[in-house]
Coordinates of C-alpha atoms and ligand atoms in Angstrom, one line a residue:
M1 CA 84.2 102.8 109.2
V2 CA 87.9 102.5 108.8
V3 CA 90.0 105.6 109.2
D4 CA 92.4 106.1 106.4
N5 CA 93.7 109.3 105.0
C6 CA 93.3 108.1 101.6
P7 CA 91.1 110.1 99.3
F8 CA 89.3 107.2 97.8
L9 CA 88.2 106.1 101.3
R10 CA 87.8 109.6 102.9
N11 CA 85.0 110.2 100.2
C12 CA 83.3 107.1 100.0
E13 CA 81.3 104.8 102.1
H14 CA 83.2 101.7 102.5
S15 CA 84.2 98.9 105.0
L16 CA 87.4 96.6 105.3
L17 CA 87.1 93.3 103.5
F18 CA 90.7 91.9 104.1
Q19 CA 93.9 93.1 105.7
G20 CA 96.9 91.2 104.6
A21 CA 100.6 91.6 105.0
E22 CA 100.9 93.5 101.8
A23 CA 97.6 95.1 101.2
C24 CA 94.2 96.3 102.8
L25 CA 91.1 95.4 100.7
Y26 CA 88.0 97.6 101.0
I27 CA 84.5 97.3 99.6
L28 CA 83.4 100.8 98.4
K29 CA 79.9 101.8 97.6
D30 CA 79.4 102.7 93.9
P31 CA 76.9 105.4 94.2
N32 CA 76.4 105.8 90.4
N33 CA 75.7 102.1 89.8
V34 CA 78.5 101.7 87.4
T35 CA 79.1 98.1 88.6
H36 CA 76.9 95.3 88.7
N37 CA 76.4 94.9 92.3
G38 CA 76.7 98.5 93.6
M39 CA 80.3 97.8 95.0
F40 CA 83.9 98.4 94.2
L41 CA 86.8 96.7 95.6
L42 CA 89.9 98.9 96.5
K43 CA 93.2 97.5 97.1
K44 CA 95.5 99.6 98.8
R45 CA 99.1 98.4 99.3
L46 CA 100.7 99.1 102.5
V47 CA 103.9 101.1 103.3
K48 CA 106.4 98.8 104.5
S49 CA 108.5 100.8 106.9
Y50 CA 111.3 98.3 107.3
R51 CA 112.2 99.1 103.8
H52 CA 114.0 102.2 102.5
A53 CA 111.2 104.6 101.4
K54 CA 112.3 105.0 97.9
L55 CA 112.7 101.2 97.5
D56 CA 109.4 100.6 98.9
K57 CA 107.8 103.2 96.7
K58 CA 109.4 101.7 93.6
L59 CA 108.5 98.1 94.4
T60 CA 104.8 99.0 95.3
Q61 CA 104.4 101.0 92.0
K62 CA 105.9 97.9 90.2
R63 CA 103.4 95.6 91.7
I64 CA 100.4 97.9 91.1
T65 CA 101.5 98.5 87.5
Q66 CA 102.0 94.9 86.9
E67 CA 98.8 93.8 88.5
G68 CA 96.7 96.4 86.3
R69 CA 98.6 95.3 83.1
T70 CA 98.1 91.6 83.8
L71 CA 94.3 91.9 84.7
L72 CA 93.9 93.9 81.5
K73 CA 95.8 91.4 79.4
C74 CA 93.6 88.5 80.8
Q75 CA 90.5 90.5 80.0
K76 CA 91.7 90.8 76.4
L77 CA 92.4 87.1 76.2
G78 CA 88.8 86.2 77.6
I79 CA 90.1 84.9 80.9
K80 CA 87.5 86.2 83.5
V81 CA 89.4 88.4 86.0
P82 CA 88.1 91.5 88.0
I83 CA 87.5 94.7 85.9
V84 CA 90.1 97.3 86.7
Y85 CA 88.4 100.9 86.8
L86 CA 91.6 102.8 87.8
S87 CA 94.8 102.7 89.5
D88 CA 96.7 105.4 91.3
L89 CA 100.3 104.8 92.0
N90 CA 100.8 107.8 94.4
E91 CA 97.8 106.4 96.5
R92 CA 99.0 103.0 96.1
V93 CA 95.5 101.8 95.0
I94 CA 93.6 99.9 92.4
L95 CA 89.9 100.0 92.0
M96 CA 88.3 97.0 90.7
E97 CA 85.3 95.0 90.4
Y98 CA 84.2 93.2 93.5
L99 CA 83.3 89.6 92.9
D100 CA 81.0 89.2 95.8
D101 CA 79.5 85.9 94.8
Y102 CA 82.9 84.3 94.5
Q103 CA 84.9 82.5 97.4
S104 CA 88.5 81.4 97.4
L105 CA 89.9 78.1 96.2
R106 CA 91.3 78.0 99.6
N107 CA 88.0 78.2 101.4
V108 CA 86.4 76.0 99.0
L109 CA 89.1 73.2 99.6
E110 CA 88.9 73.7 103.5
S111 CA 85.2 73.5 103.8
R112 CA 85.3 69.8 102.4
S113 CA 81.8 70.4 101.1
L114 CA 82.7 68.9 97.6
D115 CA 82.7 65.1 97.0
N116 CA 85.7 63.7 94.9
S117 CA 83.8 63.5 91.7
V118 CA 83.0 67.4 91.9
L119 CA 86.5 68.2 93.3
K120 CA 87.7 66.5 89.9
I121 CA 85.7 68.9 87.8
L122 CA 86.9 71.7 89.9
S123 CA 90.6 70.8 89.5
A124 CA 90.0 70.6 85.6
N125 CA 88.3 73.9 85.4
V126 CA 91.4 75.5 87.4
A127 CA 93.8 73.6 85.2
N128 CA 92.1 75.1 82.0
V129 CA 92.5 78.7 83.3
V130 CA 96.2 78.2 84.3
A131 CA 96.9 76.5 81.0
K132 CA 95.3 79.5 79.2
L133 CA 97.5 81.8 81.3
H134 CA 100.6 79.9 80.5
D135 CA 99.9 79.4 76.9
N136 CA 99.6 83.2 76.5
S137 CA 102.7 83.6 78.3
V138 CA 101.3 84.9 81.5
I139 CA 103.1 83.7 84.6
H140 CA 101.2 84.4 87.8
G141 CA 104.1 84.7 90.3
D142 CA 102.2 83.7 93.2
L143 CA 99.5 80.9 92.4
T144 CA 98.2 80.1 95.8
T145 CA 94.7 78.7 96.5
S146 CA 93.9 82.2 98.0
N147 CA 94.6 83.8 94.9
V148 CA 92.0 81.7 92.7
L149 CA 88.5 82.6 93.1
V150 CA 85.7 80.1 92.6
K151 CA 82.0 80.2 91.6
E152 CA 79.8 77.3 91.0
L153 CA 77.8 77.5 87.9
K154 CA 74.8 75.3 87.5
V155 CA 74.3 74.2 84.0
E156 CA 71.2 72.0 83.1
N157 CA 71.8 69.4 80.4
G158 CA 68.9 67.9 78.7
T159 CA 68.0 66.5 75.4
P160 CA 64.6 67.5 74.1
E161 CA 63.1 64.1 75.2
S162 CA 64.7 64.5 78.7
E163 CA 63.2 68.0 78.9
N164 CA 59.7 66.5 79.7
M165 CA 61.4 63.7 81.9
I166 CA 61.6 63.6 85.5
E167 CA 65.3 63.2 85.7
K168 CA 67.6 65.9 84.1
S169 CA 71.4 65.4 84.4
V170 CA 73.0 68.3 86.0
T171 CA 76.6 69.1 85.2
R172 CA 78.5 70.8 88.0
N173 CA 81.0 73.5 86.6
F174 CA 83.0 76.1 88.1
S175 CA 83.8 79.8 86.9
I176 CA 87.6 80.3 88.0
V177 CA 88.8 83.8 88.4
P178 CA 92.7 84.2 88.9
I179 CA 93.6 87.4 91.0
D180 CA 96.6 89.0 92.8
F181 CA 98.8 89.5 89.8
G182 CA 101.3 91.9 91.5
L183 CA 104.0 89.4 91.0
S184 CA 103.1 88.4 87.6
S185 CA 105.5 88.4 84.4
S186 CA 105.6 87.5 81.1
S187 CA 107.4 84.4 80.1
D188 CA 107.3 81.4 77.8
T189 CA 109.9 79.3 79.6
S190 CA 108.9 75.8 81.1
E191 CA 110.8 76.6 84.1
D192 CA 108.7 79.7 85.0
K193 CA 105.5 77.9 84.3
A194 CA 106.7 74.9 86.4
V195 CA 107.5 77.2 89.3
D196 CA 103.8 78.5 89.1
L197 CA 102.7 74.8 89.4
Y198 CA 105.0 74.2 92.1
V199 CA 103.8 77.1 94.1
L200 CA 100.1 75.8 93.6
E201 CA 101.1 72.1 94.5
R202 CA 102.8 73.4 97.8
A203 CA 99.8 75.7 98.6
I204 CA 97.5 72.8 98.1
L205 CA 99.5 70.1 100.0
T206 CA 100.6 72.3 102.8
T207 CA 97.3 74.0 103.6
H208 CA 95.0 71.1 102.6
A209 CA 95.7 67.8 104.0
N210 CA 94.7 64.8 101.6
M211 CA 94.4 66.9 98.7
T212 CA 97.1 65.2 96.6
S213 CA 94.4 63.7 94.4
F214 CA 93.3 67.4 93.7
F215 CA 96.5 68.5 92.5
D216 CA 97.1 65.1 90.5
S217 CA 94.0 65.6 88.7
F218 CA 94.7 69.3 88.2
L219 CA 98.0 68.3 86.7
E220 CA 96.5 65.5 84.4
N221 CA 94.4 68.2 83.1
Y222 CA 96.7 70.6 82.7
V223 CA 99.0 68.4 80.6
T224 CA 96.1 68.0 78.1
A225 CA 94.9 71.5 78.1
S226 CA 98.1 73.4 77.7
K227 CA 100.1 73.2 74.3
Y228 CA 103.3 72.7 76.2
G229 CA 101.9 70.8 79.2
S230 CA 104.2 67.7 78.9
A231 CA 107.2 69.9 78.9
T232 CA 106.1 71.8 81.8
K233 CA 105.2 68.7 83.7
A234 CA 108.7 67.2 83.1
K235 CA 110.1 70.4 84.4
L236 CA 107.9 70.5 87.4
D237 CA 109.8 67.3 88.4
E238 CA 113.0 69.1 88.3
V239 CA 111.6 72.0 90.4
R240 CA 110.3 69.4 92.9
A241 CA 113.6 67.9 93.2
R242 CA 115.2 71.2 93.8
G243 CA 112.8 72.0 96.4
R244 CA 113.2 68.6 98.2
K245 CA 117.1 69.2 98.3
R246 CA 116.4 72.9 99.8
D247 CA 114.2 71.3 102.2
M248 CA 116.9 68.8 103.3
M249 CA 119.5 71.2 103.6
G250 CA 117.1 73.7 105.8
Ligands
ATP1 N1 88.0 91.4 93.1 C1 87.9 90.6 94.1 N2 86.5 90.1 94.4 C2 86.3 89.4 95.5 N3 87.2 89.1 96.5 C3 88.5 89.5 96.3 C4 88.9 90.4 95.0 N4 90.3 90.7 95.2 C5 90.6 90.2 96.4 N5 89.6 89.4 97.0 C6 89.6 88.6 98.3 O1 90.6 89.3 99.0 C7 91.7 88.5 99.4 C8 93.1 89.3 99.2 O2 93.2 89.8 97.9 P1 94.7 89.8 97.2 O3 95.2 88.3 96.9 O4 94.4 90.7 96.0 O5 95.4 90.4 98.1 P2 96.8 90.2 99.0 O6 97.1 88.7 99.0 O7 97.1 90.9 100.3 O8 97.8 90.8 97.9 P3 99.4 90.9 97.8 O9 99.8 89.3 98.1 O10 99.5 91.3 96.4 O11 99.8 91.8 98.8 C9 91.6 87.4 98.3 O12 92.3 86.1 98.8 C10 90.1 87.3 98.1 O13 89.5 86.4 99.2
MG2 MG1 96.7 87.2 97.7

């Protein structure tokens, strides 16, 4: 059991799921079975002692507020995200649904368990969700592969005849859940959308070698899925050029 003076942790059976630079994530037992799996996820943002205390509090509260607000907006739009149960700015926490049957896109890509045809489907599924966020003015702000959760859905396709046949075609499909909306914002500019895509591209290419085709296929699907896909893609070329210039200048 992790020792923490937070009342949510003191009074509830829990274990540490993840400790990052910004936050600790705990799995809490749900004694009243409010959730589908008997567990909550508590995200507690850490105090940054190198920051001035007042500024730290202000920044943290802004991130918690923004994360909760955007998660609710996504839920309203029909984009699957973890359900938010409560947030407490003083305790620096958000209590949300724990998606125990999902893994991060980062893990999926690193495991190299999917062949190219399935990776193409996965990239299209991710593109549809990012396009829906952007078409509804939601900019993620930190669209890395750790901030996208993935679960494979098995859908059986079959015409009435094929029901009785030995072979049924199985379409592979994935449920995609964006998370970690603390840096999200509301914007309609192609610049902001293109920066989201650039962050995703960098995350894919730097942490997952040989994944160029994954991002290419993602982008192709994004262009068709988003109303303003072509304009955002054109802007992405500009953002990339700026990035290259910055890299050259060190
Ligand atoms: N609701 C959830 N269900 C299942 N796993 C989750 C959930 N939320 C987060 N995770 C897991 O915990 C990891 C860290 O979560 P998250 O990205 O929210 O924190 P963080 O990166 O530390 O946040 P921030 O960058 O805002 O400080 C995720 O990459 C994911 O693997
Ligand atoms: Mg994260």
